[in-house]
Amino acid sequence: MSKPSLPQGTRDFNAATVQKRQFIFQTIRSVFETFGFQPLETPAMENLDTLMGKYGEEGDKLIFKILNNGLDNPAKTEQVEAGFEKITQGKSSTAITERALRYDLTIPFARYVAMNHGALTFPYKRYQIQPVWRADRPQKGRYREFYQCDADIVGSESLLNEVDLIAIYVTAFEKLQLPVAIKINNRKILMGLAQVCGGEDKMIDLTIAIDKLDKIGWEKVKEELNNKGFSEHQQNIVSQYLNISGTNDEKINQLKTLLGDNENGQKGIEELIFVLAYHEATGMAKHLVADFTLARGLNYYTGLIFEVKALDAQMGSIGGGGRYNDLTSLFGVPNIPGVGISFGVDRIYDVLEGKQLFPNTIESTTQVLFFNLGEAEAKAAYLQMTTLRNKKIACEIYPEKSKFDKQFKYAEKKNIQNIVIIGSEELAQQQCTVKNLSTGNQSTIAFAELANFFS
RNA sequence: GAGGGCGUAGCUCAGUAGGUUAGAGCGACAGUUUGUGGCACUGUAGGCCGUGGGUUCGAGACCCAUCGUUCUCCCCA
């Protein structure tokens, strides 16, 4: 064993970082609770078959699998070797691994709802703030262990839920003082486009190509469409679709014309208009951007979809979500529609830190340091400190009798504002010397008055 | 899965075209200063130059491999 190290893509968080992260968590949690959501926690690990096949082929590869215990049991050698054979062929085997780390919060939530739907009150509104793990290759804004903060509503088809979730985004990011754009689209609009040009079986090919527009440009998208068998006429429609621009209203009008009387398309547009109109009234619409190129990878989305982008920041999306009609049917319980959103705390942290938007009040620390100047002195100091602690004043005593120099430096490094000196003279007088380190002001306070002095 | 950058002291990095004993700043520790910090000065500790192989009289430097890290693409929060 040489130098200690961390697994790839994981991090330690020091005091300052934890406090800033807590600030984000608390902000989001309080918004969730204000909107009537209740907490849920699920285990770090799930059965592998709960997770497999839910995130697409790519997603399956990124699930962290947990090696079974007892593989060295001689009675199981044959099964284990057969299982290992399957693994080397890229399949999974319960003989080798039957559990895996949580990949997101939505699927465990769906599993929970499927298991407990008899006991839940619908519409069920839950929030969940927990880490998830992905065996992705780490890079900027991408980690192997990161937190998600999810809010979902299941058991209601009302668009009022979508309206509410958008309001959560707006409220939370305003409290974090982070300027964002919330992009909205509707899977039904994408479905409508697919039907208008080429049939719905090509919807996935189409959305993947569209999603790449701002990265690879129209020429390459056209090339990809060509390869997937879209005709010149169909490519023309896609081109018009992607060229839609202007204000939200202008975009919607252009889209209406383009999709004509396609049923899915019109329904999708209606839903979008409903949500936008609602937030015209709340004043939150200024953060909303209709973006018909927004696709979102996860296939379970069926209605409105959202993605949050921090303005003026080199960072992927910091939140996303959408409506899914029937997620729990994956676990044998059909007909529970839902809609949810997620916040990516680690990316939000990176953006806030990069733009220096954290308030400087959030780093809390010890308020008072008692100097240690000897056995009897320390004992007296300890009693005074206990009194202050009972008044909820954060304080500590330097554990060793040391030179002033050292104790002062300790206070400085921990950014402790006040020191209390109780030496032999003070002890005899039943008083102490209190010094404020930032102003340099010093005063003599009787023991009995000390608590009042700080409160 | 594909492709780049970088690994030298606790940290940030120098180290010229291969050439004696491996360098700086910051930090740590000690002293100047045994009841008043931040400053200053002085001193001390701390390095298998990521690892393994190769080229060479000679490698921190060049070549190969490997591990780690970081960034980009894919995909995502």
PDB file of N, CA and C (backbone and C1' of nucleotides) in Angstrom, chain A residues 134 139 142-143 297 317-319 347 408 412-413 423-424 426 435 437 442, chain B residues 1-3 28 30-31 35-38 69 71-77:
ATOM      1  N   ARG A 134     -22.523   6.584 -10.937  1.00  0.00           N
ATOM      2  CA  ARG A 134     -22.453   6.181 -12.337  1.00  0.00           C
ATOM      3  C   ARG A 134     -21.006   5.911 -12.727  1.00  0.00           C
ATOM      4  N   GLN A 139     -15.137  13.928 -15.863  1.00  0.00           N
ATOM      5  CA  GLN A 139     -14.585  15.119 -16.496  1.00  0.00           C
ATOM      6  C   GLN A 139     -15.273  16.320 -15.875  1.00  0.00           C
ATOM      7  N   ARG A 142     -18.694  16.298 -14.223  1.00  0.00           N
ATOM      8  CA  ARG A 142     -19.179  14.921 -14.241  1.00  0.00           C
ATOM      9  C   ARG A 142     -18.415  14.104 -13.217  1.00  0.00           C
ATOM     10  N   TYR A 143     -19.152  13.495 -12.310  1.00  0.00           N
ATOM     11  CA  TYR A 143     -18.530  12.733 -11.245  1.00  0.00           C
ATOM     12  C   TYR A 143     -19.108  11.329 -11.208  1.00  0.00           C
ATOM     13  N   GLY A 297     -32.608  12.320 -22.970  1.00  0.00           N
ATOM     14  CA  GLY A 297     -32.253  10.953 -23.300  1.00  0.00           C
ATOM     15  C   GLY A 297     -33.214   9.883 -22.822  1.00  0.00           C
ATOM     16  N   SER A 317     -26.404  20.670 -18.429  1.00  0.00           N
ATOM     17  CA  SER A 317     -27.631  21.022 -17.725  1.00  0.00           C
ATOM     18  C   SER A 317     -27.479  20.797 -16.228  1.00  0.00           C
ATOM     19  N   ILE A 318     -28.084  21.660 -15.428  1.00  0.00           N
ATOM     20  CA  ILE A 318     -28.002  21.549 -13.977  1.00  0.00           C
ATOM     21  C   ILE A 318     -29.314  21.040 -13.406  1.00  0.00           C
ATOM     22  N   GLY A 319     -30.221  20.651 -14.278  1.00  0.00           N
ATOM     23  CA  GLY A 319     -31.475  20.070 -13.811  1.00  0.00           C
ATOM     24  C   GLY A 319     -32.294  19.628 -15.002  1.00  0.00           C
ATOM     25  N   ARG A 347     -23.206  20.143  -9.916  1.00  0.00           N
ATOM     26  CA  ARG A 347     -23.002  21.123 -10.990  1.00  0.00           C
ATOM     27  C   ARG A 347     -23.434  22.507 -10.548  1.00  0.00           C
ATOM     28  N   PHE A 408      -3.317  32.332  19.490  1.00  0.00           N
ATOM     29  CA  PHE A 408      -3.794  33.380  18.586  1.00  0.00           C
ATOM     30  C   PHE A 408      -3.861  32.869  17.153  1.00  0.00           C
ATOM     31  N   GLU A 412      -6.988  32.597  14.522  1.00  0.00           N
ATOM     32  CA  GLU A 412      -6.982  33.217  13.192  1.00  0.00           C
ATOM     33  C   GLU A 412      -7.316  32.234  12.086  1.00  0.00           C
ATOM     34  N   LYS A 413      -6.625  31.105  12.145  1.00  0.00           N
ATOM     35  CA  LYS A 413      -6.821  30.133  11.065  1.00  0.00           C
ATOM     36  C   LYS A 413      -8.232  29.606  11.019  1.00  0.00           C
ATOM     37  N   GLY A 423      -6.324  34.294  32.841  1.00  0.00           N
ATOM     38  CA  GLY A 423      -5.037  33.939  33.418  1.00  0.00           C
ATOM     39  C   GLY A 423      -5.128  34.045  34.937  1.00  0.00           C
ATOM     40  N   SER A 424      -3.978  33.990  35.589  1.00  0.00           N
ATOM     41  CA  SER A 424      -4.005  33.984  37.056  1.00  0.00           C
ATOM     42  C   SER A 424      -4.608  35.274  37.621  1.00  0.00           C
ATOM     43  N   GLU A 426      -6.810  37.415  36.143  1.00  0.00           N
ATOM     44  CA  GLU A 426      -8.257  37.426  35.905  1.00  0.00           C
ATOM     45  C   GLU A 426      -8.957  36.487  36.864  1.00  0.00           C
ATOM     46  N   LYS A 435     -11.242  39.767  23.804  1.00  0.00           N
ATOM     47  CA  LYS A 435     -10.676  40.535  22.697  1.00  0.00           C
ATOM     48  C   LYS A 435     -11.350  40.125  21.396  1.00  0.00           C
ATOM     49  N   LEU A 437     -10.922  39.892  17.600  1.00  0.00           N
ATOM     50  CA  LEU A 437      -9.719  39.813  16.768  1.00  0.00           C
ATOM     51  C   LEU A 437      -9.801  40.667  15.512  1.00  0.00           C
ATOM     52  N   GLN A 442     -10.459  45.389  23.132  1.00  0.00           N
ATOM     53  CA  GLN A 442     -10.274  44.497  24.260  1.00  0.00           C
ATOM     54  C   GLN A 442     -10.975  45.081  25.475  1.00  0.00           C
TER      55      GLN A 442
ATOM     56  P     G B   1     -13.842   0.643 -21.864  1.00  0.00           P
ATOM     57  O5'   G B   1     -14.393   1.086 -23.283  1.00  0.00           O
ATOM     58  C5'   G B   1     -14.287   0.229 -24.422  1.00  0.00           C
ATOM     59  C4'   G B   1     -14.730   1.024 -25.611  1.00  0.00           C
ATOM     60  C3'   G B   1     -13.757   2.098 -26.096  1.00  0.00           C
ATOM     61  O3'   G B   1     -12.724   1.566 -26.899  1.00  0.00           O
ATOM     62  C1'   G B   1     -15.915   3.039 -25.912  1.00  0.00           C
ATOM     63  P     A B   2     -11.215   2.167 -26.808  1.00  0.00           P
ATOM     64  O5'   A B   2     -11.351   3.519 -27.635  1.00  0.00           O
ATOM     65  C5'   A B   2     -11.637   3.469 -29.026  1.00  0.00           C
ATOM     66  C4'   A B   2     -11.639   4.860 -29.603  1.00  0.00           C
ATOM     67  C3'   A B   2     -10.445   5.729 -29.233  1.00  0.00           C
ATOM     68  O3'   A B   2      -9.293   5.453 -30.004  1.00  0.00           O
ATOM     69  C1'   A B   2     -12.427   6.966 -28.932  1.00  0.00           C
ATOM     70  P     G B   3      -7.815   5.669 -29.343  1.00  0.00           P
ATOM     71  O5'   G B   3      -7.688   7.263 -29.328  1.00  0.00           O
ATOM     72  C5'   G B   3      -7.749   7.987 -30.542  1.00  0.00           C
ATOM     73  C4'   G B   3      -7.833   9.457 -30.269  1.00  0.00           C
ATOM     74  C3'   G B   3      -6.706  10.042 -29.431  1.00  0.00           C
ATOM     75  O3'   G B   3      -5.525  10.251 -30.185  1.00  0.00           O
ATOM     76  C1'   G B   3      -8.763  10.856 -28.630  1.00  0.00           C
ATOM     77  P     A B  28       1.551  27.743   8.252  1.00  0.00           P
ATOM     78  O5'   A B  28       2.263  26.331   8.480  1.00  0.00           O
ATOM     79  C5'   A B  28       1.495  25.144   8.561  1.00  0.00           C
ATOM     80  C4'   A B  28       2.377  23.975   8.912  1.00  0.00           C
ATOM     81  C3'   A B  28       3.224  24.186  10.171  1.00  0.00           C
ATOM     82  O3'   A B  28       2.487  23.868  11.335  1.00  0.00           O
ATOM     83  C1'   A B  28       4.594  23.383   8.417  1.00  0.00           C
ATOM     84  P     A B  30       6.298  24.876  16.949  1.00  0.00           P
ATOM     85  O5'   A B  30       7.837  25.297  17.042  1.00  0.00           O
ATOM     86  C5'   A B  30       8.781  24.416  17.652  1.00  0.00           C
ATOM     87  C4'   A B  30      10.167  24.979  17.498  1.00  0.00           C
ATOM     88  C3'   A B  30      10.374  26.398  18.009  1.00  0.00           C
ATOM     89  O3'   A B  30      10.526  26.451  19.410  1.00  0.00           O
ATOM     90  C1'   A B  30      11.374  26.159  15.892  1.00  0.00           C
ATOM     91  P     G B  31      10.080  27.762  20.188  1.00  0.00           P
ATOM     92  O5'   G B  31      11.196  28.820  19.752  1.00  0.00           O
ATOM     93  C5'   G B  31      12.507  28.712  20.280  1.00  0.00           C
ATOM     94  C4'   G B  31      13.436  29.660  19.570  1.00  0.00           C
ATOM     95  C3'   G B  31      13.179  31.147  19.796  1.00  0.00           C
ATOM     96  O3'   G B  31      13.678  31.577  21.030  1.00  0.00           O
ATOM     97  C1'   G B  31      13.613  30.747  17.507  1.00  0.00           C
ATOM     98  P     G B  35       3.765  34.606  29.511  1.00  0.00           P
ATOM     99  O5'   G B  35       3.573  36.039  28.792  1.00  0.00           O
ATOM    100  C5'   G B  35       3.133  36.143  27.467  1.00  0.00           C
ATOM    101  C4'   G B  35       1.991  37.164  27.430  1.00  0.00           C
ATOM    102  C3'   G B  35       2.387  38.523  27.992  1.00  0.00           C
ATOM    103  O3'   G B  35       1.877  39.531  27.146  1.00  0.00           O
ATOM    104  C1'   G B  35       0.453  37.677  29.084  1.00  0.00           C
ATOM    105  P     U B  36       2.802  40.179  26.038  1.00  0.00           P
ATOM    106  O5'   U B  36       1.937  40.094  24.707  1.00  0.00           O
ATOM    107  C5'   U B  36       1.839  38.848  23.990  1.00  0.00           C
ATOM    108  C4'   U B  36       0.748  38.987  22.967  1.00  0.00           C
ATOM    109  C3'   U B  36       0.727  40.364  22.311  1.00  0.00           C
ATOM    110  O3'   U B  36       0.386  40.224  20.950  1.00  0.00           O
ATOM    111  C1'   U B  36      -1.345  39.932  23.384  1.00  0.00           C
ATOM    112  P     G B  37       1.527  40.213  19.847  1.00  0.00           P
ATOM    113  O5'   G B  37       0.892  39.268  18.749  1.00  0.00           O
ATOM    114  C5'   G B  37       1.123  37.858  18.816  1.00  0.00           C
ATOM    115  C4'   G B  37       0.275  37.184  17.791  1.00  0.00           C
ATOM    116  C3'   G B  37       0.330  37.851  16.422  1.00  0.00           C
ATOM    117  O3'   G B  37       1.414  37.311  15.699  1.00  0.00           O
ATOM    118  C1'   G B  37      -1.927  37.452  17.014  1.00  0.00           C
ATOM    119  P     G B  38       2.180  38.215  14.637  1.00  0.00           P
ATOM    120  O5'   G B  38       1.195  38.194  13.400  1.00  0.00           O
ATOM    121  C5'   G B  38       0.827  36.973  12.734  1.00  0.00           C
ATOM    122  C4'   G B  38      -0.184  37.341  11.679  1.00  0.00           C
ATOM    123  C3'   G B  38       0.367  38.353  10.693  1.00  0.00           C
ATOM    124  O3'   G B  38       0.034  38.006   9.364  1.00  0.00           O
ATOM    125  C1'   G B  38      -1.582  39.192  11.755  1.00  0.00           C
ATOM    126  P     U B  69      -7.502   8.451 -10.766  1.00  0.00           P
ATOM    127  O5'   U B  69      -7.126   9.928 -11.229  1.00  0.00           O
ATOM    128  C5'   U B  69      -6.680  10.886 -10.282  1.00  0.00           C
ATOM    129  C4'   U B  69      -6.120  12.086 -10.994  1.00  0.00           C
ATOM    130  C3'   U B  69      -7.075  12.800 -11.945  1.00  0.00           C
ATOM    131  O3'   U B  69      -7.919  13.701 -11.261  1.00  0.00           O
ATOM    132  C1'   U B  69      -4.994  12.455 -13.014  1.00  0.00           C
ATOM    133  P     C B  71     -11.640  17.989 -15.530  1.00  0.00           P
ATOM    134  O5'   C B  71     -11.518  18.138 -17.124  1.00  0.00           O
ATOM    135  C5'   C B  71     -11.168  19.391 -17.681  1.00  0.00           C
ATOM    136  C4'   C B  71     -10.813  19.247 -19.134  1.00  0.00           C
ATOM    137  C3'   C B  71     -11.905  18.721 -20.060  1.00  0.00           C
ATOM    138  O3'   C B  71     -12.850  19.712 -20.395  1.00  0.00           O
ATOM    139  C1'   C B  71      -9.866  17.661 -20.583  1.00  0.00           C
ATOM    140  P     U B  72     -14.320  19.294 -20.816  1.00  0.00           P
ATOM    141  O5'   U B  72     -14.095  18.708 -22.279  1.00  0.00           O
ATOM    142  C5'   U B  72     -13.728  19.573 -23.346  1.00  0.00           C
ATOM    143  C4'   U B  72     -13.510  18.780 -24.608  1.00  0.00           C
ATOM    144  C3'   U B  72     -14.675  17.904 -25.049  1.00  0.00           C
ATOM    145  O3'   U B  72     -15.691  18.638 -25.718  1.00  0.00           O
ATOM    146  C1'   U B  72     -12.659  16.686 -25.223  1.00  0.00           C
ATOM    147  P     C B  73     -17.185  18.113 -25.655  1.00  0.00           P
ATOM    148  O5'   C B  73     -17.150  16.800 -26.560  1.00  0.00           O
ATOM    149  C5'   C B  73     -16.912  16.890 -27.950  1.00  0.00           C
ATOM    150  C4'   C B  73     -16.846  15.522 -28.569  1.00  0.00           C
ATOM    151  C3'   C B  73     -18.062  14.630 -28.333  1.00  0.00           C
ATOM    152  O3'   C B  73     -19.141  14.941 -29.188  1.00  0.00           O
ATOM    153  C1'   C B  73     -16.071  13.391 -28.026  1.00  0.00           C
ATOM    154  P     C B  74     -20.634  14.731 -28.658  1.00  0.00           P
ATOM    155  O5'   C B  74     -20.697  13.168 -28.339  1.00  0.00           O
ATOM    156  C5'   C B  74     -20.945  12.229 -29.370  1.00  0.00           C
ATOM    157  C4'   C B  74     -21.033  10.844 -28.793  1.00  0.00           C
ATOM    158  C3'   C B  74     -22.155  10.623 -27.783  1.00  0.00           C
ATOM    159  O3'   C B  74     -23.402  10.350 -28.409  1.00  0.00           O
ATOM    160  C1'   C B  74     -20.134   9.746 -26.930  1.00  0.00           C
ATOM    161  P     C B  75     -24.674  11.247 -28.059  1.00  0.00           P
ATOM    162  O5'   C B  75     -24.935  10.906 -26.528  1.00  0.00           O
ATOM    163  C5'   C B  75     -25.520   9.652 -26.157  1.00  0.00           C
ATOM    164  C4'   C B  75     -25.277   9.389 -24.709  1.00  0.00           C
ATOM    165  C3'   C B  75     -26.024  10.279 -23.714  1.00  0.00           C
ATOM    166  O3'   C B  75     -27.355   9.845 -23.510  1.00  0.00           O
ATOM    167  C1'   C B  75     -23.760  10.124 -23.081  1.00  0.00           C
ATOM    168  P     C B  76     -28.461  10.914 -23.032  1.00  0.00           P
ATOM    169  O5'   C B  76     -27.802  11.548 -21.729  1.00  0.00           O
ATOM    170  C5'   C B  76     -28.449  11.438 -20.472  1.00  0.00           C
ATOM    171  C4'   C B  76     -27.444  11.525 -19.375  1.00  0.00           C
ATOM    172  C3'   C B  76     -27.660  12.649 -18.374  1.00  0.00           C
ATOM    173  O3'   C B  76     -28.556  12.246 -17.344  1.00  0.00           O
ATOM    174  C1'   C B  76     -25.413  12.666 -19.087  1.00  0.00           C
ATOM    175  P     A B  77     -29.662  13.311 -16.844  1.00  0.00           P
ATOM    176  O5'   A B  77     -29.008  14.092 -15.638  1.00  0.00           O
ATOM    177  C5'   A B  77     -29.861  14.760 -14.715  1.00  0.00           C
ATOM    178  C4'   A B  77     -29.091  15.825 -13.973  1.00  0.00           C
ATOM    179  C3'   A B  77     -28.518  16.894 -14.893  1.00  0.00           C
ATOM    180  O3'   A B  77     -28.649  18.178 -14.361  1.00  0.00           O
ATOM    181  C1'   A B  77     -26.789  15.837 -13.650  1.00  0.00           C
TER     182        A B  77
END
